[in-house]
């Protein structure tokens, strides 16, 4: 089970990487396309600044490539190897998967990227820094 204090918890929930108390995003639903990139400026619990520097999340594009490849491989394995579809059908399944999961891939990549640089600190829980 995922518990606060675990990096995976912060990555999968999109919560503050330092205190795990608040969502980094203004809107938790990644499928509301108008708000997909809108993030809170700071955590209201520990005051961690999410955009540490201008263009900080450009690095998430590199993470996004790897996450997208993982989704594409999963779609291929399910469609071609498990369901025994043709290569054309598998290709269509890969494209459909990447389009459908694009908002999740984008958010997941940002979550992974910020968690590479910000460490969990249980002492900040409930404190204003």
Tab-separated table of C-alpha atoms in Angstrom:
chain	number	residue	atom	x	y	z
A	1	UNK	CA	0.000	0.000	0.000
A	2	UNK	CA	1.224	3.483	-0.802
A	3	UNK	CA	1.817	5.630	2.234
A	4	UNK	CA	2.931	9.199	2.679
A	5	UNK	CA	6.686	9.413	2.861
A	6	UNK	CA	7.138	7.165	-0.161
A	7	UNK	CA	8.316	8.775	-3.442
A	8	UNK	CA	5.860	6.613	-5.353
A	9	UNK	CA	3.008	8.114	-3.323
A	10	UNK	CA	3.943	11.631	-4.415
A	11	UNK	CA	4.487	10.584	-8.033
A	12	UNK	CA	1.188	8.746	-8.419
A	13	UNK	CA	-0.971	11.228	-6.489
A	14	UNK	CA	0.649	14.458	-7.704
A	15	UNK	CA	1.072	15.648	-4.131
A	16	UNK	CA	3.756	17.986	-2.815
A	17	UNK	CA	7.074	16.109	-2.992
A	18	UNK	CA	8.269	17.573	0.306
A	19	UNK	CA	5.294	17.086	2.657
A	20	UNK	CA	2.864	14.908	0.611
A	21	UNK	CA	-0.077	16.908	1.974
A	22	UNK	CA	-1.400	18.989	-0.935
A	23	UNK	CA	-1.903	18.455	-4.656
A	24	UNK	CA	0.552	20.369	-6.826
A	25	UNK	CA	-2.156	20.947	-9.431
A	26	UNK	CA	-4.985	23.458	-9.378
A	27	UNK	CA	-7.321	20.829	-10.847
A	28	UNK	CA	-6.679	17.193	-9.901
A	29	UNK	CA	-8.434	15.940	-13.054
A	30	UNK	CA	-5.821	15.756	-15.864
A	31	UNK	CA	-8.545	15.425	-18.502
A	32	UNK	CA	-9.694	19.029	-18.071
A	33	UNK	CA	-7.419	20.229	-20.850
A	34	UNK	CA	-7.650	23.918	-19.946
A	35	UNK	CA	-6.077	23.205	-16.558
A	36	UNK	CA	-3.647	20.421	-17.450
A	37	UNK	CA	-0.523	22.531	-16.813
A	38	UNK	CA	-1.925	24.818	-14.107
A	39	UNK	CA	-0.037	24.266	-10.887
A	40	UNK	CA	-0.218	25.948	-7.527
A	41	UNK	CA	2.667	28.376	-7.009
A	42	UNK	CA	3.572	26.922	-3.606
A	43	UNK	CA	2.406	24.236	-1.212
A	44	UNK	CA	0.026	25.754	1.333
A	45	UNK	CA	1.301	23.296	3.954
A	46	UNK	CA	5.123	23.533	3.739
A	47	UNK	CA	5.549	26.515	1.367
A	48	UNK	CA	7.625	24.527	-1.140
A	49	UNK	CA	7.897	26.396	-4.429
A	50	UNK	CA	6.966	24.044	-7.285
A	51	UNK	CA	8.460	26.000	-10.188
A	52	UNK	CA	11.941	26.362	-8.756
A	53	UNK	CA	13.249	28.238	-11.764
A	54	UNK	CA	11.934	29.381	-15.141
A	55	UNK	CA	11.469	26.473	-17.544
A	56	UNK	CA	12.046	23.951	-14.732
A	57	UNK	CA	9.581	21.442	-16.160
A	58	UNK	CA	11.219	21.342	-19.615
A	59	UNK	CA	13.236	18.438	-18.246
A	60	UNK	CA	9.983	16.538	-17.786
A	61	UNK	CA	9.865	16.183	-21.580
A	62	UNK	CA	12.726	13.683	-21.373
A	63	UNK	CA	10.891	11.745	-18.684
A	64	UNK	CA	7.730	11.920	-20.801
A	65	UNK	CA	9.494	10.125	-23.640
A	66	UNK	CA	10.369	7.185	-21.389
A	67	UNK	CA	6.908	7.052	-19.823
A	68	UNK	CA	5.326	7.177	-23.299
A	69	UNK	CA	7.524	4.288	-24.454
A	70	UNK	CA	6.411	2.262	-21.413
A	71	UNK	CA	2.740	2.893	-22.267
A	72	UNK	CA	3.377	2.015	-25.941
A	73	UNK	CA	5.135	-1.241	-25.056
A	74	UNK	CA	2.296	-2.159	-22.702
A	75	UNK	CA	-0.263	-1.467	-25.447
A	76	UNK	CA	1.728	-3.614	-27.897
A	77	UNK	CA	2.075	-6.529	-25.477
A	78	UNK	CA	-1.624	-6.465	-24.649
A	79	UNK	CA	-2.855	-6.077	-28.219
A	80	UNK	CA	-0.388	-8.174	-30.198
A	81	UNK	CA	0.819	-10.814	-27.793
A	82	UNK	CA	-2.198	-11.322	-25.527
A	83	UNK	CA	-5.117	-10.516	-27.841
A	84	UNK	CA	-3.346	-11.858	-30.984
A	85	UNK	CA	-4.288	-8.887	-33.204
A	86	UNK	CA	-2.496	-7.976	-36.441
A	87	UNK	CA	0.471	-5.595	-36.495
A	88	UNK	CA	-1.688	-2.854	-38.010
A	89	UNK	CA	-4.258	-3.251	-35.236
A	90	UNK	CA	-1.471	-3.209	-32.661
A	91	UNK	CA	-0.072	-0.013	-34.165
A	92	UNK	CA	-3.529	1.588	-33.980
A	93	UNK	CA	-3.821	0.405	-30.352
A	94	UNK	CA	-0.476	2.050	-29.537
A	95	UNK	CA	-1.519	5.352	-31.139
A	96	UNK	CA	-4.905	5.250	-29.370
A	97	UNK	CA	-3.270	4.467	-26.029
A	98	UNK	CA	-0.804	7.354	-26.349
A	99	UNK	CA	-3.550	9.796	-27.310
A	100	UNK	CA	-5.919	8.648	-24.575
A	101	UNK	CA	-3.285	8.642	-21.819
A	102	UNK	CA	-1.481	11.815	-22.952
A	103	UNK	CA	-2.736	13.986	-20.044
A	104	UNK	CA	-1.760	11.309	-17.514
A	105	UNK	CA	1.662	10.841	-19.137
A	106	UNK	CA	2.267	14.594	-19.009
A	107	UNK	CA	1.344	14.898	-15.335
A	108	UNK	CA	3.175	11.720	-14.367
A	109	UNK	CA	6.316	13.015	-16.078
A	110	UNK	CA	6.146	16.298	-14.179
A	111	UNK	CA	5.637	14.417	-10.921
A	112	UNK	CA	8.651	12.195	-11.573
A	113	UNK	CA	10.785	15.181	-12.590
A	114	UNK	CA	10.101	17.261	-9.473
A	115	UNK	CA	10.549	14.223	-7.231
A	116	UNK	CA	14.087	13.816	-8.588
A	117	UNK	CA	15.005	17.183	-7.057
A	118	UNK	CA	12.833	17.546	-3.948
A	119	UNK	CA	13.134	15.077	-1.085
A	120	UNK	CA	10.408	14.146	1.381
A	121	UNK	CA	10.844	15.714	4.797
A	122	UNK	CA	8.501	14.517	7.528
A	123	UNK	CA	9.559	17.448	9.747
A	124	UNK	CA	7.874	19.952	7.425
A	125	UNK	CA	4.491	18.338	7.962
A	126	UNK	CA	2.171	21.090	9.123
A	127	UNK	CA	4.953	23.683	9.400
A	128	UNK	CA	5.166	26.927	7.481
A	129	UNK	CA	8.698	27.448	6.259
